[in-house]
Structures are given as C-alpha cells and as structure tokens.
Amino acid sequence: MPSLGETVAFLSNLRGQGAATAARGAPRHCRVTDDFGPNPGALRMLVHTPDIHPRRAPLVVVLHGCGQTAEAHAESAGWLALADRLGFVVLAPEQQTGNNFNRCFNWFEPGDTTRGHGEVASIAAMIGHAVRTHDLDAERVFVVGLSAGGAMAAALLATYPELFAGGAVIGGLPFASAQNLQGALSVMRSGVDDRAAERLVAAVRDAATGAPRPVRLSIWHGSADTVVNVANGAASAEQWRAAGSLGAASATRPSKGRSRRSWSDGVSTVELNLIQGMGHGTPLATKGPHGLGAAAPFMLEVGVSSTREIAAFWGLGADASAASEQPEHGLEPRPSEPVEPPAPLEVKPGGVGAQVLEALTPHVPKTVQDQIAKAFKAAGLS
C-alpha cells in the first residue's frame, strides 16, 4: 500500500488532466435530459442525435476521463462526427463535481459499481430512456470510455451485461481492481497484483444475475502510459478472456508501431491493442482525408484511429475502419515485439499543483486535507 509521500508523487503525474478542457457551459452538439428516471449516482445526461438517423439506430455510450466534460471528450475523440456519418446516437453521461471534485467517474467505489446502485444504475437508466425516446435498437448498445471512464465502462459491462453488444476500454483498468481511493491509486501506479487474477475473474462472473451475454470487448493502452500503468491493459484482457472461458490461444498482428492480440471462440471476442511509445489518452488519426477527432490533452495524434477501429470492431458501418491507420502522421514504425503482458513501467514523479489536493478533497476529512496542504507547502509544491 503506498505511503502518503508515494501517493503525492504519483498524483503529480495527473497534474493538469483536463486543465485545457473547455469549462462546462451550454452544450453545442448535445442535448441535456434532466428527467431520465432513477439517478442514484447524480450524473448528468447528454445526448447527440444525427440530423438523420434510421429507425432502430445503434446507441454508443461515451464516458469521459477525469477533468473532462462529456461533450468535449466525445467531440475530440470523433464520436460525434462518426455518429453523424454512420447514423448512430451518442449518449454522453457526465460526472458532477459534487460526486468527485475532479469529475472522475468513481470506478473504485463499490457503491457506484454495484448493479442497482450509484453511477452504474444512473447510466443504465439513461440507456433505457434513450432507447425508448429515440426508438433505438436495444440489441445494439455499446459503451466506450477513457481512463476513469474506461474503468467505468468495464464496470457497466460487468454489472449490466444484458444491455451491451460490445464495449471498449481505453487507458482503463480491470473491473473491481480497487475498492477505495488508495487502492485505485495503487493499481493505477503499479498494476494489479498477480495474486488478484482469480478474484477479478470471479468479480465479473458474480456482478450480474442471469445468463451472461457474449462479450465483444476492445482494449487499448499506450506502452508509455505513466498515469495508468500499461500492465492494466493486459490485466483487463486476461480478466475478460478468463471470465468468458476463451482459452489461451490468440492471434497476434504486430504492425506500424502497434500490436493487436485477440481471443475468440467465434461468439465472444476480446482484443488488446498496444500502441508503442504512446502515453495516456485516446489514440487518434486526425489528419488526411479520413481524419477524425481533434488532438488535445489526452487526445493523442498517433496515426491510429481507435474510434474508427472500435466502431468497425462493433460492426458500426462498413466504412468505419477505412484508412484508420495513417503512419505518415503517427508513430515511427518499430521492429515487431512479442505481445506478452508488459512489465509495469516505472512512474517518475514530477511537479504537483493545487489540483492534486482538489482530487483528494471528496475522499479525505478536512483535518487530513490541511495536513497534506502543509506538507505540499513545506516541500515547495503548493
């Protein structure tokens, strides 16, 4: 378990997450729905509908990362533009500062990741409302998230498997890998303890009642991620592979500075995409005739469009994967490497700002906050 000093050093790597994200105002491309049903997680519901979309269109749930707003994240990642092109609806739940000062989804709180409770229950209610209101196809609902949103996407897939035809986790973490803030910081920093593997598989299998639905899950991670240890990508893949009893054999396809490994039984499929040299964020290919999304903090131009590839993986439009890789704008190709679960990266601390204390505020008493603030000041970090 990390000490306070180690926690502060690690949190310094989160400094500025969302700092360049536009302040929340009236949405430009999404509509806010105030009354969508039970909202025990106290989340905000935003929906983007294309001007023209077919009856029984698919629904994609897009979950933002810490410090981001729902619309800005969905727009920068390219999901709104792709929805307009392919005719699906986007649901973008948004965290509130009253739940988490840094607007992170509380993926590490059992009260928010248990079926029928908290944030997962709110998002499930949003999905039901969106499907009914917009006459969408309940059999084609998908969820994707970045970082804390990716971890919450995994929680939704585990707790409400009957709602989803597929999912994607970008720079996220395994479901039930932490049960409190300190545990969350530990697994983000160092990855999941190998001894927890069986417990994590059981967590997925026990999270919901009824017959499990076949899983179609795409996992993405950067090999140089210093915010969420890259080992979490492999741990997530193993959690869902084992939960689905997919077997150890896999297909490997290394190319152009990235590699993909997949497990499938012909019905369920789990894939792990590693982008060599990429840090923490969503892989994008924004340039050229097929460019999608916009580079921003934690929206990374690497010449690979995870948004297009995920949509194609789910079967959303034959053109979704067209020109998804643009090496002239991306990472320099590197020699292919075996795609084994990567070793944890060493996390090097940097400077720390007021946002660190803000991130802790909802989770520690005032007296502890004061002690931390004094420690920052004494160290010249305030």
PDB file of C-alpha atoms in Angstrom, residues 6-222:
ATOM      1  CA  GLU A   6       4.339   7.977  -2.695  1.00  0.00           C
ATOM      2  CA  THR A   7       0.715   8.884  -3.303  1.00  0.00           C
ATOM      3  CA  VAL A   8       1.592  12.569  -3.675  1.00  0.00           C
ATOM      4  CA  ALA A   9       4.437  11.723  -6.055  1.00  0.00           C
ATOM      5  CA  PHE A  10       2.162   9.576  -8.169  1.00  0.00           C
ATOM      6  CA  LEU A  11      -0.662  12.102  -8.198  1.00  0.00           C
ATOM      7  CA  SER A  12       1.756  14.686  -9.584  1.00  0.00           C
ATOM      8  CA  ASN A  13       1.604  12.785 -12.856  1.00  0.00           C
ATOM      9  CA  LEU A  14      -2.088  13.640 -13.046  1.00  0.00           C
ATOM     10  CA  ARG A  15      -1.436  17.377 -12.807  1.00  0.00           C
ATOM     11  CA  GLY A  16      -3.222  19.265 -15.499  1.00  0.00           C
ATOM     12  CA  GLN A  17      -5.520  16.446 -16.574  1.00  0.00           C
ATOM     13  CA  GLY A  18      -8.413  18.338 -18.053  1.00  0.00           C
ATOM     14  CA  ALA A  19      -6.774  21.739 -17.452  1.00  0.00           C
ATOM     15  CA  ALA A  20      -7.011  22.538 -21.137  1.00  0.00           C
ATOM     16  CA  THR A  21     -10.538  21.150 -21.378  1.00  0.00           C
ATOM     17  CA  ALA A  22     -13.122  23.818 -22.007  1.00  0.00           C
ATOM     18  CA  ALA A  23     -15.119  24.821 -18.962  1.00  0.00           C
ATOM     19  CA  ARG A  24     -18.566  23.305 -18.922  1.00  0.00           C
ATOM     20  CA  GLY A  25     -21.225  25.520 -20.429  1.00  0.00           C
ATOM     21  CA  ALA A  26     -24.300  25.033 -22.541  1.00  0.00           C
ATOM     22  CA  PRO A  27     -23.642  22.042 -24.840  1.00  0.00           C
ATOM     23  CA  ARG A  28     -23.308  22.900 -28.524  1.00  0.00           C
ATOM     24  CA  HIS A  29     -23.846  19.469 -30.057  1.00  0.00           C
ATOM     25  CA  CYS A  30     -25.705  17.565 -27.345  1.00  0.00           C
ATOM     26  CA  ARG A  31     -28.996  17.984 -25.545  1.00  0.00           C
ATOM     27  CA  VAL A  32     -29.304  17.718 -21.775  1.00  0.00           C
ATOM     28  CA  THR A  33     -32.022  15.443 -20.390  1.00  0.00           C
ATOM     29  CA  ASP A  34     -32.921  16.304 -16.814  1.00  0.00           C
ATOM     30  CA  ASP A  35     -35.518  13.618 -16.122  1.00  0.00           C
ATOM     31  CA  PHE A  36     -34.484  10.188 -17.369  1.00  0.00           C
ATOM     32  CA  GLY A  37     -35.562   8.086 -14.415  1.00  0.00           C
ATOM     33  CA  PRO A  38     -33.758   6.955 -11.253  1.00  0.00           C
ATOM     34  CA  ASN A  39     -30.453   8.801 -10.812  1.00  0.00           C
ATOM     35  CA  PRO A  40     -28.809   7.447  -7.644  1.00  0.00           C
ATOM     36  CA  GLY A  41     -25.376   8.395  -8.982  1.00  0.00           C
ATOM     37  CA  ALA A  42     -26.400  12.038  -9.536  1.00  0.00           C
ATOM     38  CA  LEU A  43     -24.975  12.151 -13.072  1.00  0.00           C
ATOM     39  CA  ARG A  44     -25.865  14.455 -15.969  1.00  0.00           C
ATOM     40  CA  MET A  45     -27.281  13.014 -19.216  1.00  0.00           C
ATOM     41  CA  LEU A  46     -26.274  14.434 -22.610  1.00  0.00           C
ATOM     42  CA  VAL A  47     -27.418  13.003 -25.955  1.00  0.00           C
ATOM     43  CA  HIS A  48     -26.271  13.698 -29.509  1.00  0.00           C
ATOM     44  CA  THR A  49     -28.588  12.666 -32.339  1.00  0.00           C
ATOM     45  CA  PRO A  50     -27.617  12.994 -36.014  1.00  0.00           C
ATOM     46  CA  ASP A  51     -29.893  15.149 -38.163  1.00  0.00           C
ATOM     47  CA  ILE A  52     -30.848  11.963 -39.989  1.00  0.00           C
ATOM     48  CA  HIS A  53     -30.673   8.551 -38.370  1.00  0.00           C
ATOM     49  CA  PRO A  54     -32.535   5.373 -39.217  1.00  0.00           C
ATOM     50  CA  ARG A  55     -35.224   3.866 -37.071  1.00  0.00           C
ATOM     51  CA  ARG A  56     -33.737   1.346 -34.622  1.00  0.00           C
ATOM     52  CA  ALA A  57     -30.338   3.033 -34.827  1.00  0.00           C
ATOM     53  CA  PRO A  58     -27.487   1.875 -32.564  1.00  0.00           C
ATOM     54  CA  LEU A  59     -26.538   3.703 -29.356  1.00  0.00           C
ATOM     55  CA  VAL A  60     -22.940   4.392 -28.282  1.00  0.00           C
ATOM     56  CA  VAL A  61     -22.342   5.388 -24.645  1.00  0.00           C
ATOM     57  CA  VAL A  62     -19.183   7.537 -24.383  1.00  0.00           C
ATOM     58  CA  LEU A  63     -17.592   8.043 -20.940  1.00  0.00           C
ATOM     59  CA  HIS A  64     -15.100  10.867 -20.366  1.00  0.00           C
ATOM     60  CA  GLY A  65     -11.920  10.880 -18.295  1.00  0.00           C
ATOM     61  CA  CYS A  66     -11.025  12.934 -15.222  1.00  0.00           C
ATOM     62  CA  GLY A  67     -11.317  16.690 -15.622  1.00  0.00           C
ATOM     63  CA  GLN A  68     -13.047  16.400 -18.981  1.00  0.00           C
ATOM     64  CA  THR A  69     -16.570  17.364 -19.949  1.00  0.00           C
ATOM     65  CA  ALA A  70     -18.780  14.816 -21.652  1.00  0.00           C
ATOM     66  CA  GLU A  71     -19.358  16.752 -24.875  1.00  0.00           C
ATOM     67  CA  ALA A  72     -15.770  17.969 -25.304  1.00  0.00           C
ATOM     68  CA  HIS A  73     -14.453  14.436 -24.855  1.00  0.00           C
ATOM     69  CA  ALA A  74     -16.964  12.868 -27.258  1.00  0.00           C
ATOM     70  CA  GLU A  75     -16.262  15.569 -29.836  1.00  0.00           C
ATOM     71  CA  SER A  76     -12.450  15.421 -29.587  1.00  0.00           C
ATOM     72  CA  ALA A  77     -12.474  11.617 -29.805  1.00  0.00           C
ATOM     73  CA  GLY A  78     -14.505  11.848 -33.015  1.00  0.00           C
ATOM     74  CA  TRP A  79     -17.594  10.023 -31.772  1.00  0.00           C
ATOM     75  CA  LEU A  80     -19.977  12.879 -32.592  1.00  0.00           C
ATOM     76  CA  ALA A  81     -18.681  13.253 -36.151  1.00  0.00           C
ATOM     77  CA  LEU A  82     -18.744   9.490 -36.696  1.00  0.00           C
ATOM     78  CA  ALA A  83     -22.301   9.342 -35.363  1.00  0.00           C
ATOM     79  CA  ASP A  84     -23.323  11.928 -37.963  1.00  0.00           C
ATOM     80  CA  ARG A  85     -21.656   9.888 -40.724  1.00  0.00           C
ATOM     81  CA  LEU A  86     -22.908   6.458 -39.707  1.00  0.00           C
ATOM     82  CA  GLY A  87     -26.273   7.324 -38.189  1.00  0.00           C
ATOM     83  CA  PHE A  88     -25.990   6.205 -34.568  1.00  0.00           C
ATOM     84  CA  VAL A  89     -26.908   8.117 -31.408  1.00  0.00           C
ATOM     85  CA  VAL A  90     -24.359   9.091 -28.735  1.00  0.00           C
ATOM     86  CA  LEU A  91     -25.162   9.093 -25.023  1.00  0.00           C
ATOM     87  CA  ALA A  92     -22.567  11.016 -23.009  1.00  0.00           C
ATOM     88  CA  PRO A  93     -23.049  10.748 -19.229  1.00  0.00           C
ATOM     89  CA  GLU A  94     -21.225  13.458 -17.290  1.00  0.00           C
ATOM     90  CA  GLN A  95     -19.775  13.352 -13.801  1.00  0.00           C
ATOM     91  CA  GLN A  96     -20.625  16.157 -11.361  1.00  0.00           C
ATOM     92  CA  THR A  97     -18.170  17.910  -9.057  1.00  0.00           C
ATOM     93  CA  GLY A  98     -20.469  17.111  -6.148  1.00  0.00           C
ATOM     94  CA  ASN A  99     -19.627  13.418  -6.670  1.00  0.00           C
ATOM     95  CA  ASN A 100     -15.941  13.842  -7.477  1.00  0.00           C
ATOM     96  CA  PHE A 101     -14.267  17.250  -7.449  1.00  0.00           C
ATOM     97  CA  ASN A 102     -12.044  16.330 -10.378  1.00  0.00           C
ATOM     98  CA  ARG A 103     -15.024  14.931 -12.319  1.00  0.00           C
ATOM     99  CA  CYS A 104     -13.680  11.366 -12.360  1.00  0.00           C
ATOM    100  CA  PHE A 105     -16.239   8.591 -12.517  1.00  0.00           C
ATOM    101  CA  ASN A 106     -15.988   6.730  -9.204  1.00  0.00           C
ATOM    102  CA  TRP A 107     -14.920   3.399 -10.696  1.00  0.00           C
ATOM    103  CA  PHE A 108     -13.208   2.426  -7.423  1.00  0.00           C
ATOM    104  CA  GLU A 109     -16.261   2.882  -5.168  1.00  0.00           C
ATOM    105  CA  PRO A 110     -18.376  -0.282  -4.658  1.00  0.00           C
ATOM    106  CA  GLY A 111     -21.407   1.929  -4.063  1.00  0.00           C
ATOM    107  CA  ASP A 112     -21.082   3.254  -7.619  1.00  0.00           C
ATOM    108  CA  THR A 113     -20.143   0.000  -9.357  1.00  0.00           C
ATOM    109  CA  THR A 114     -22.719  -2.423  -7.959  1.00  0.00           C
ATOM    110  CA  ARG A 115     -25.777  -3.323 -10.014  1.00  0.00           C
ATOM    111  CA  GLY A 116     -28.783  -1.261  -8.958  1.00  0.00           C
ATOM    112  CA  HIS A 117     -26.694   1.346  -7.154  1.00  0.00           C
ATOM    113  CA  GLY A 118     -24.865   4.603  -7.750  1.00  0.00           C
ATOM    114  CA  GLU A 119     -23.347   5.675 -11.033  1.00  0.00           C
ATOM    115  CA  VAL A 120     -23.803   2.415 -12.948  1.00  0.00           C
ATOM    116  CA  ALA A 121     -27.516   2.441 -12.117  1.00  0.00           C
ATOM    117  CA  SER A 122     -27.815   6.038 -13.325  1.00  0.00           C
ATOM    118  CA  ILE A 123     -26.159   5.199 -16.638  1.00  0.00           C
ATOM    119  CA  ALA A 124     -28.363   2.123 -17.062  1.00  0.00           C
ATOM    120  CA  ALA A 125     -31.411   4.364 -16.565  1.00  0.00           C
ATOM    121  CA  MET A 126     -30.063   6.801 -19.165  1.00  0.00           C
ATOM    122  CA  ILE A 127     -29.680   3.962 -21.663  1.00  0.00           C
ATOM    123  CA  GLY A 128     -33.245   2.806 -21.155  1.00  0.00           C
ATOM    124  CA  HIS A 129     -34.564   6.345 -21.564  1.00  0.00           C
ATOM    125  CA  ALA A 130     -32.509   6.963 -24.727  1.00  0.00           C
ATOM    126  CA  VAL A 131     -33.606   3.695 -26.341  1.00  0.00           C
ATOM    127  CA  ARG A 132     -37.271   4.409 -25.662  1.00  0.00           C
ATOM    128  CA  THR A 133     -37.226   8.107 -26.543  1.00  0.00           C
ATOM    129  CA  HIS A 134     -35.295   7.795 -29.804  1.00  0.00           C
ATOM    130  CA  ASP A 135     -36.642   4.378 -30.883  1.00  0.00           C
ATOM    131  CA  LEU A 136     -33.168   2.834 -30.867  1.00  0.00           C
ATOM    132  CA  ASP A 137     -32.087  -0.780 -31.248  1.00  0.00           C
ATOM    133  CA  ALA A 138     -31.730  -2.195 -27.737  1.00  0.00           C
ATOM    134  CA  GLU A 139     -29.665  -5.050 -29.177  1.00  0.00           C
ATOM    135  CA  ARG A 140     -27.011  -2.633 -30.475  1.00  0.00           C
ATOM    136  CA  VAL A 141     -25.926  -0.629 -27.458  1.00  0.00           C
ATOM    137  CA  PHE A 142     -22.174  -0.146 -26.972  1.00  0.00           C
ATOM    138  CA  VAL A 143     -20.009   1.567 -24.346  1.00  0.00           C
ATOM    139  CA  VAL A 144     -16.542   3.122 -24.586  1.00  0.00           C
ATOM    140  CA  GLY A 145     -14.556   5.102 -22.033  1.00  0.00           C
ATOM    141  CA  LEU A 146     -11.186   6.736 -21.438  1.00  0.00           C
ATOM    142  CA  SER A 147      -9.196   6.334 -18.215  1.00  0.00           C
ATOM    143  CA  ALA A 148     -11.682   6.591 -15.310  1.00  0.00           C
ATOM    144  CA  GLY A 149     -14.391   6.413 -17.971  1.00  0.00           C
ATOM    145  CA  GLY A 150     -12.768   3.250 -19.309  1.00  0.00           C
ATOM    146  CA  ALA A 151     -12.805   1.683 -15.862  1.00  0.00           C
ATOM    147  CA  MET A 152     -16.471   2.660 -15.536  1.00  0.00           C
ATOM    148  CA  ALA A 153     -17.182   1.141 -18.965  1.00  0.00           C
ATOM    149  CA  ALA A 154     -15.766  -2.145 -17.650  1.00  0.00           C
ATOM    150  CA  ALA A 155     -17.993  -1.827 -14.574  1.00  0.00           C
ATOM    151  CA  LEU A 156     -21.066  -1.367 -16.771  1.00  0.00           C
ATOM    152  CA  LEU A 157     -20.184  -4.381 -18.915  1.00  0.00           C
ATOM    153  CA  ALA A 158     -19.848  -6.478 -15.762  1.00  0.00           C
ATOM    154  CA  THR A 159     -22.907  -5.233 -13.870  1.00  0.00           C
ATOM    155  CA  TYR A 160     -25.341  -4.814 -16.782  1.00  0.00           C
ATOM    156  CA  PRO A 161     -24.110  -7.304 -19.416  1.00  0.00           C
ATOM    157  CA  GLU A 162     -27.604  -7.711 -20.880  1.00  0.00           C
ATOM    158  CA  LEU A 163     -27.579  -4.070 -22.014  1.00  0.00           C
ATOM    159  CA  PHE A 164     -24.469  -4.174 -24.193  1.00  0.00           C
ATOM    160  CA  ALA A 165     -23.493  -5.719 -27.513  1.00  0.00           C
ATOM    161  CA  GLY A 166     -19.900  -4.555 -27.121  1.00  0.00           C
ATOM    162  CA  GLY A 167     -17.508  -2.324 -25.235  1.00  0.00           C
ATOM    163  CA  ALA A 168     -14.125  -0.628 -25.335  1.00  0.00           C
ATOM    164  CA  VAL A 169     -11.720   0.376 -22.562  1.00  0.00           C
ATOM    165  CA  ILE A 170      -9.025   2.958 -23.382  1.00  0.00           C
ATOM    166  CA  GLY A 171      -6.259   3.549 -20.840  1.00  0.00           C
ATOM    167  CA  GLY A 172      -8.505   1.989 -18.207  1.00  0.00           C
ATOM    168  CA  LEU A 173      -8.372  -0.660 -15.518  1.00  0.00           C
ATOM    169  CA  PRO A 174      -9.905  -4.050 -14.701  1.00  0.00           C
ATOM    170  CA  PHE A 175     -13.335  -4.176 -13.106  1.00  0.00           C
ATOM    171  CA  ALA A 176     -13.208  -4.400  -9.285  1.00  0.00           C
ATOM    172  CA  SER A 177      -9.441  -3.835  -9.213  1.00  0.00           C
ATOM    173  CA  ALA A 178      -9.867  -1.289  -6.389  1.00  0.00           C
ATOM    174  CA  GLN A 179     -12.435  -0.686  -3.657  1.00  0.00           C
ATOM    175  CA  ASN A 180     -11.317   2.751  -2.423  1.00  0.00           C
ATOM    176  CA  LEU A 181      -9.235   5.763  -3.463  1.00  0.00           C
ATOM    177  CA  GLN A 182      -5.969   4.488  -2.028  1.00  0.00           C
ATOM    178  CA  GLY A 183      -6.413   1.144  -3.762  1.00  0.00           C
ATOM    179  CA  ALA A 184      -7.217   2.963  -7.001  1.00  0.00           C
ATOM    180  CA  LEU A 185      -4.012   4.992  -6.835  1.00  0.00           C
ATOM    181  CA  SER A 186      -2.018   1.843  -6.122  1.00  0.00           C
ATOM    182  CA  VAL A 187      -3.369  -0.137  -9.093  1.00  0.00           C
ATOM    183  CA  MET A 188      -3.043   2.885 -11.395  1.00  0.00           C
ATOM    184  CA  ARG A 189       0.584   3.272 -10.370  1.00  0.00           C
ATOM    185  CA  SER A 190       1.739  -0.339 -10.252  1.00  0.00           C
ATOM    186  CA  GLY A 191      -0.894  -2.506 -11.910  1.00  0.00           C
ATOM    187  CA  VAL A 192      -2.898  -5.366 -10.465  1.00  0.00           C
ATOM    188  CA  ASP A 193      -1.237  -7.848  -8.142  1.00  0.00           C
ATOM    189  CA  ASP A 194      -0.902 -11.198  -9.927  1.00  0.00           C
ATOM    190  CA  ARG A 195      -2.494 -12.876  -6.910  1.00  0.00           C
ATOM    191  CA  ALA A 196      -5.733 -10.993  -7.633  1.00  0.00           C
ATOM    192  CA  ALA A 197      -6.340 -12.654 -11.014  1.00  0.00           C
ATOM    193  CA  GLU A 198      -8.849 -15.255  -9.790  1.00  0.00           C
ATOM    194  CA  ARG A 199     -10.695 -12.677  -7.697  1.00  0.00           C
ATOM    195  CA  LEU A 200     -11.034 -10.348 -10.694  1.00  0.00           C
ATOM    196  CA  VAL A 201     -12.479 -13.101 -12.876  1.00  0.00           C
ATOM    197  CA  ALA A 202     -14.953 -14.023 -10.134  1.00  0.00           C
ATOM    198  CA  ALA A 203     -15.917 -10.346  -9.800  1.00  0.00           C
ATOM    199  CA  VAL A 204     -17.064 -10.252 -13.429  1.00  0.00           C
ATOM    200  CA  ARG A 205     -18.950 -13.528 -13.164  1.00  0.00           C
ATOM    201  CA  ASP A 206     -20.670 -12.529  -9.912  1.00  0.00           C
ATOM    202  CA  ALA A 207     -21.517  -8.911 -10.771  1.00  0.00           C
ATOM    203  CA  ALA A 208     -24.825  -9.637 -12.500  1.00  0.00           C
ATOM    204  CA  THR A 209     -27.531 -12.277 -12.329  1.00  0.00           C
ATOM    205  CA  GLY A 210     -28.836 -14.355 -15.195  1.00  0.00           C
ATOM    206  CA  ALA A 211     -27.137 -15.888 -18.204  1.00  0.00           C
ATOM    207  CA  PRO A 212     -24.066 -13.939 -19.370  1.00  0.00           C
ATOM    208  CA  ARG A 213     -24.200 -12.269 -22.772  1.00  0.00           C
ATOM    209  CA  PRO A 214     -21.358 -12.889 -25.239  1.00  0.00           C
ATOM    210  CA  VAL A 215     -18.731 -10.195 -24.795  1.00  0.00           C
ATOM    211  CA  ARG A 216     -17.158  -8.164 -27.595  1.00  0.00           C
ATOM    212  CA  LEU A 217     -14.505  -6.015 -25.955  1.00  0.00           C
ATOM    213  CA  SER A 218     -11.709  -3.878 -27.421  1.00  0.00           C
ATOM    214  CA  ILE A 219      -8.966  -2.770 -25.006  1.00  0.00           C
ATOM    215  CA  TRP A 220      -6.433  -0.036 -25.833  1.00  0.00           C
ATOM    216  CA  HIS A 221      -3.345   1.145 -23.967  1.00  0.00           C
ATOM    217  CA  GLY A 222      -0.157   3.086 -24.634  1.00  0.00           C
TER     218      GLY A 222
END
